[in-house]
Coordinates of C-alpha atoms and ligand atoms in Angstrom, one line a residue:
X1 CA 0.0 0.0 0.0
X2 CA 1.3 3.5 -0.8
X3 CA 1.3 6.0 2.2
X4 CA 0.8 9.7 2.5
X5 CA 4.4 10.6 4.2
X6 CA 6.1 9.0 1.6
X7 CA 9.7 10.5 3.5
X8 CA 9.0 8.8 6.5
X9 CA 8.8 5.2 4.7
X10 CA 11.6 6.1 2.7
X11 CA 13.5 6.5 5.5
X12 CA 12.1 3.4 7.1
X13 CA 12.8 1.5 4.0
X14 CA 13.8 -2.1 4.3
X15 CA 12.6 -2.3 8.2
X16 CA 10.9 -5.4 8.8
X17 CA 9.0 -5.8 11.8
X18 CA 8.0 -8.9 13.5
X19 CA 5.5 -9.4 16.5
X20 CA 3.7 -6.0 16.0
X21 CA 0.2 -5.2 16.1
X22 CA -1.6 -3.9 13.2
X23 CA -4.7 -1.5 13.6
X24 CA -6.7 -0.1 9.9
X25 CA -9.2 2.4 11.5
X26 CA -11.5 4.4 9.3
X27 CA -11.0 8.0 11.0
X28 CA -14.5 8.7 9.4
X29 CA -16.5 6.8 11.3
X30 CA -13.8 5.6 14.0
X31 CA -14.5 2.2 12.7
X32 CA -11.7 -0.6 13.1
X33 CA -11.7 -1.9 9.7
X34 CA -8.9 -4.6 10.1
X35 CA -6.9 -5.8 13.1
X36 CA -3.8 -8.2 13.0
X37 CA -0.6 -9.6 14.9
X38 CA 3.0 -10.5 13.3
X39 CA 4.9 -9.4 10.2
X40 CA 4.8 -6.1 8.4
X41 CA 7.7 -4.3 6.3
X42 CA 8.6 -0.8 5.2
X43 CA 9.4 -0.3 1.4
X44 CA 10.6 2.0 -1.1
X45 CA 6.7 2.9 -1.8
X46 CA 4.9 2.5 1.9
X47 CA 3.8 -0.4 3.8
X48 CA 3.7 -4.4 2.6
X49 CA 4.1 -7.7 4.4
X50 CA 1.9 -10.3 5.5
X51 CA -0.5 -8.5 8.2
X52 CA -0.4 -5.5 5.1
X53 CA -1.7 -7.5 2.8
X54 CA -4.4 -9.5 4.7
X55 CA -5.7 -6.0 5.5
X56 CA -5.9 -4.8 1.6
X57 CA -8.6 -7.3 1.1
X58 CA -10.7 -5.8 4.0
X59 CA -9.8 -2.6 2.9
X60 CA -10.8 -3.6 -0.6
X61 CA -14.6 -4.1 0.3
X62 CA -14.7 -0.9 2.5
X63 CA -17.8 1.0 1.3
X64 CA -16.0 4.0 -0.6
X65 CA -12.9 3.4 -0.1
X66 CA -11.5 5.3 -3.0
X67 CA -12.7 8.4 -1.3
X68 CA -11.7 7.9 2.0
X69 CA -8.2 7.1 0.9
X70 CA -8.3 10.1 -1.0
X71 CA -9.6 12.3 2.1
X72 CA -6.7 10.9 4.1
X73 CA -9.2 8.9 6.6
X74 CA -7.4 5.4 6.4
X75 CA -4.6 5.3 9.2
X76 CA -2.6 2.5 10.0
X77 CA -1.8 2.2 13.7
X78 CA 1.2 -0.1 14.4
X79 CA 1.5 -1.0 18.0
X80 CA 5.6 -1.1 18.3
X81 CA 5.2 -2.9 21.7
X82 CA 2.5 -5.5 21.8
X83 CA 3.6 -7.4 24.6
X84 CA 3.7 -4.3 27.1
X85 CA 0.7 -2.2 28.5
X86 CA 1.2 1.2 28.6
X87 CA 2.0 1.0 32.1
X88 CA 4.7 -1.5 32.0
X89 CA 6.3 0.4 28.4
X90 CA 6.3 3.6 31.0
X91 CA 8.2 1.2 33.5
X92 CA 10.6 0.0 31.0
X93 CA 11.3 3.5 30.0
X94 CA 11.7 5.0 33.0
X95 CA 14.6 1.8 33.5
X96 CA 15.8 2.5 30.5
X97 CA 16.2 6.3 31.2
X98 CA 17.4 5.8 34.8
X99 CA 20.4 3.1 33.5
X100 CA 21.4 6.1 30.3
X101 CA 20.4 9.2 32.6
X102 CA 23.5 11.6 31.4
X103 CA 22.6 10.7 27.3
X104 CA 20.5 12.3 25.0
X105 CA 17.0 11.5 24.1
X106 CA 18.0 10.9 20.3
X107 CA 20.9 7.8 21.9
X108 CA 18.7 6.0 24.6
X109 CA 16.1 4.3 22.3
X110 CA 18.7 1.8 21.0
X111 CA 17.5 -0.7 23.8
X112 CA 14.0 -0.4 23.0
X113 CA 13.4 0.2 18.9
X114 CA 15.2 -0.9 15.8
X115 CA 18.2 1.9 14.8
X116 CA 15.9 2.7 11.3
X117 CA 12.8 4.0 13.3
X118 CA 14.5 5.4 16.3
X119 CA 13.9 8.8 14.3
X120 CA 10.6 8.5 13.5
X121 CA 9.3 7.8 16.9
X122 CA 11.2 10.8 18.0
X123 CA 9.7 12.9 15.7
X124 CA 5.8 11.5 16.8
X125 CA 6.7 11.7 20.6
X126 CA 7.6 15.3 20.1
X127 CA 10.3 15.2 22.7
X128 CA 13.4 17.3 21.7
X129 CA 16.3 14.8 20.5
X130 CA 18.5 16.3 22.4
X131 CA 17.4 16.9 25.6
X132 CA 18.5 14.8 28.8
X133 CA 16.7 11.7 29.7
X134 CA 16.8 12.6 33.1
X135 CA 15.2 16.2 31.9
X136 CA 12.0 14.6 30.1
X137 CA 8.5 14.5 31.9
X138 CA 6.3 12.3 32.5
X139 CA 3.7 13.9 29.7
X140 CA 6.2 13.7 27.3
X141 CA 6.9 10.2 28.0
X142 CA 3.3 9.7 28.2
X143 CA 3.8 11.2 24.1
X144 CA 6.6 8.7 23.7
X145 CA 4.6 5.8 25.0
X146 CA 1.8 6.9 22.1
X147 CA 3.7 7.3 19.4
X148 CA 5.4 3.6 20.5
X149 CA 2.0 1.5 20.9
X150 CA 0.2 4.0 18.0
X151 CA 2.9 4.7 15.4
X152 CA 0.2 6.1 12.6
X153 CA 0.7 6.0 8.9
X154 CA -1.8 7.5 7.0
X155 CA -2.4 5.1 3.8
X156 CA -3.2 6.7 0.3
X157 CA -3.9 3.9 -2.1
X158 CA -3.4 0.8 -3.6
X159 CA -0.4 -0.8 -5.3
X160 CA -0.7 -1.6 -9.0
X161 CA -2.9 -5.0 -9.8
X162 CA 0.7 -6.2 -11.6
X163 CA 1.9 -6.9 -8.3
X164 CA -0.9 -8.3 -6.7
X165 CA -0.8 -11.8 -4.9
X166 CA -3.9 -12.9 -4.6
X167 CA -6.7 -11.8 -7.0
X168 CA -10.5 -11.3 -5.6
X169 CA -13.5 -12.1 -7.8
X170 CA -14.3 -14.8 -10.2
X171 CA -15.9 -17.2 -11.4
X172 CA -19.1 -17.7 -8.7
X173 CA -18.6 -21.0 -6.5
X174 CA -22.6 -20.9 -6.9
X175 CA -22.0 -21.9 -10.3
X176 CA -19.7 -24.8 -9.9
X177 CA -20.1 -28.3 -8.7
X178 CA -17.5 -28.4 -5.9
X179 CA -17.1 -32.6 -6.2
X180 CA -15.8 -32.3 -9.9
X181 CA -15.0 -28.7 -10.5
X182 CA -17.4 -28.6 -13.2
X183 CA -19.6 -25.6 -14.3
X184 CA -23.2 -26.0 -13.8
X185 CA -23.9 -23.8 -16.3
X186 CA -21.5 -25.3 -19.6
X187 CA -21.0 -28.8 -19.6
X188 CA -17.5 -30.2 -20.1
X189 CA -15.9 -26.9 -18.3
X190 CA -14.1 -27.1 -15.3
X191 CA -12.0 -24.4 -12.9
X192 CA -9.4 -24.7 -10.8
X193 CA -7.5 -21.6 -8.9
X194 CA -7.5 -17.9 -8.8
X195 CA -10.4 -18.0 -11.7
X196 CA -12.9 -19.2 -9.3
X197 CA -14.4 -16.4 -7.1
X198 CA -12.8 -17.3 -3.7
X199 CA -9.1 -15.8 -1.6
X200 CA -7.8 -16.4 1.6
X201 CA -5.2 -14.6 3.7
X202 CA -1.3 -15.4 2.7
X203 CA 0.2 -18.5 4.6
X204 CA -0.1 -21.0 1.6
X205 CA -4.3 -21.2 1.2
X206 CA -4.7 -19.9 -2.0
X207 CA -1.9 -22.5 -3.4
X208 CA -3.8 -25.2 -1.4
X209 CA -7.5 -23.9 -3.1
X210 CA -5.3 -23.9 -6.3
X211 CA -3.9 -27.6 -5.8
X212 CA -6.8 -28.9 -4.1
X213 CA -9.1 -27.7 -6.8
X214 CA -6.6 -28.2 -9.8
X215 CA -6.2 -31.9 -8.1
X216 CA -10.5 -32.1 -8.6
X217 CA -10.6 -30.9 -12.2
X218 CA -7.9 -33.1 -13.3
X219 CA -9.4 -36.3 -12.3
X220 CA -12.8 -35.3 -13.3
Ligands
FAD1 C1 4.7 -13.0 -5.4 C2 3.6 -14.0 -5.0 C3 3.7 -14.6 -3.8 C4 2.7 -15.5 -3.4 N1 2.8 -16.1 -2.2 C5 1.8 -17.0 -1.8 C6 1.9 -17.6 -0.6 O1 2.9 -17.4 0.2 N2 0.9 -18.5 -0.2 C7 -0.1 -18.7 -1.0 O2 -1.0 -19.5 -0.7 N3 -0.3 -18.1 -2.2 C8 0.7 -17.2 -2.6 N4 0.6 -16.6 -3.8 C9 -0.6 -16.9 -4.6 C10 -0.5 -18.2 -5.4 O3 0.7 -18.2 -6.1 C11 -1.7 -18.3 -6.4 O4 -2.9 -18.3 -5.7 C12 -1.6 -19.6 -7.2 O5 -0.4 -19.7 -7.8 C13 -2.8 -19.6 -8.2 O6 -2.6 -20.7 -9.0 P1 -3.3 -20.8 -10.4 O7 -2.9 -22.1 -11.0 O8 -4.8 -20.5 -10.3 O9 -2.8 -19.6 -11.3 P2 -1.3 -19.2 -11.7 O10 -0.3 -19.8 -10.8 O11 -1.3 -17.8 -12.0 O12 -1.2 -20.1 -13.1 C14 -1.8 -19.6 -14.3 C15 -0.9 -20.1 -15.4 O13 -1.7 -19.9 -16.7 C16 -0.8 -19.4 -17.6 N5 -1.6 -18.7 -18.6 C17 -2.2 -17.4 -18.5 N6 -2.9 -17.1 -19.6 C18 -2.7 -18.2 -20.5 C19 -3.1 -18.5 -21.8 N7 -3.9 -17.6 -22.4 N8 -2.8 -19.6 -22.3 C20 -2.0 -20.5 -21.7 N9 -1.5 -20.3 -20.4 C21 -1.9 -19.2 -19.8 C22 0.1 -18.4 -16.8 O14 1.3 -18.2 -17.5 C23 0.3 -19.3 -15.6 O15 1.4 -20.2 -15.7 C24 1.6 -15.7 -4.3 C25 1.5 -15.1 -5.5 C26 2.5 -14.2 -5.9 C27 2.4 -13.5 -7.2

């Protein structure tokens, strides 16, 4: 998916993040459109991965979803810290902080974030990268503890149907016999794979639906 800040994923490029939590809300409505947990990556265009691209297809049949993407009302909220309430992040910071107390903000986040989005966090928790550790307040870690558990992207589109994975739409199960693959409608037909109207999230179902129904056709 492309995003709106396209600097800030340039930066981020090639970061690959495991064991986060992924949040699509529609700003709109305050609607959670798609929630996830595990792998997502920054590219040289936005956002992609596995947990990325389970959400397009819920984004994908999001009433007007051109227009909200347009109007900016898609965000992406990645929670950097899934494993930690906000009250035991604040704890670990505060350790953190009281172990580096003489350094500056901008070199005591190497224990808690990847080097490539140490930055960007900084920027979101609006905390001066230079100040002392031992100088920063508790609403400003309060702002760092945000931007950690709701780093937002704000998505703008779609990538290009070339690269898609997994293609929605088809031919309607309805009209198939599911025993023999055949269509109910012309005799002698038969479908297997991403022709038929059905998709599943990554993680090796749509090659099983594509074996599994291939297999069926074959024989029949
Ligand atoms: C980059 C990528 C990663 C993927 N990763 C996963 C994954 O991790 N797990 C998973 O489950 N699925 C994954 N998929 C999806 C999975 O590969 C497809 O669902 C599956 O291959 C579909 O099989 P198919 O036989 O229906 O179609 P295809 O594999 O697309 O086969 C169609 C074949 O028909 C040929 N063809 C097209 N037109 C004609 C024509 N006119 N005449 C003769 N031949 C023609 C094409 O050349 C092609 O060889 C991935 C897809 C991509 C692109």
């Amino acid at each position: 998916m492309f995003v709106k800040k396209f600097g800030m994923c340039k930066n981020l490029q090639g970061l690959s993040l495991r064991n986060v939590s992924v949040k699509f809300l529609n700003i709109e409505n305050k609607k959670t459109i798609y929630e996830d947990f595990g792998e997502m990556l920054f590219t040289h265009f936005g956002v992609s991965g596995p947990t990325i691209l389970s959400a397009s297809a819920h984004l994908l049949r999001t009433k007007n979803i051109e227009s909200l993407l347009k109007d900016n009302k898609i965000k992406l909220l990645i929670d950097l810290k899934p494993a930690l309430s906000e009250e035991k992040l604040d704890a670990r910071i505060l350790r953190d902080f009281e172990e580096q107390k003489n350094k500056q903000f901008k070199n005591a986040l190497d224990n808690l974030l990847p080097k490539k989005i140490i930055n960007e966090v900084i920027i979101k928790s609006n905390i001066s990268p230079n100040k002392k550790v031992n100088e920063i307040t508790k609403k400003e870690r309060y702002n760092l503890i945000q931007a950690l558990k709701k780093f937002d992207v704000t998505i703008k589109d779609f990538r290009d149907i070339d690269e898609a994975i997994i293609t929605a739409g088809g031919i309607d199960i309805k009209e198939i016999n599911s025993s023999t693959m055949e269509s109910k409608l012309i005799k002698g037909l038969f479908f297997a794979g991403e022709v038929i109207d059905v998709d599943a999230y990554t993680g090796g179902f749509n090659l099983q639906i594509a074996y599994s129904t291939g297999y069926t056709a074959g024989m029949n």
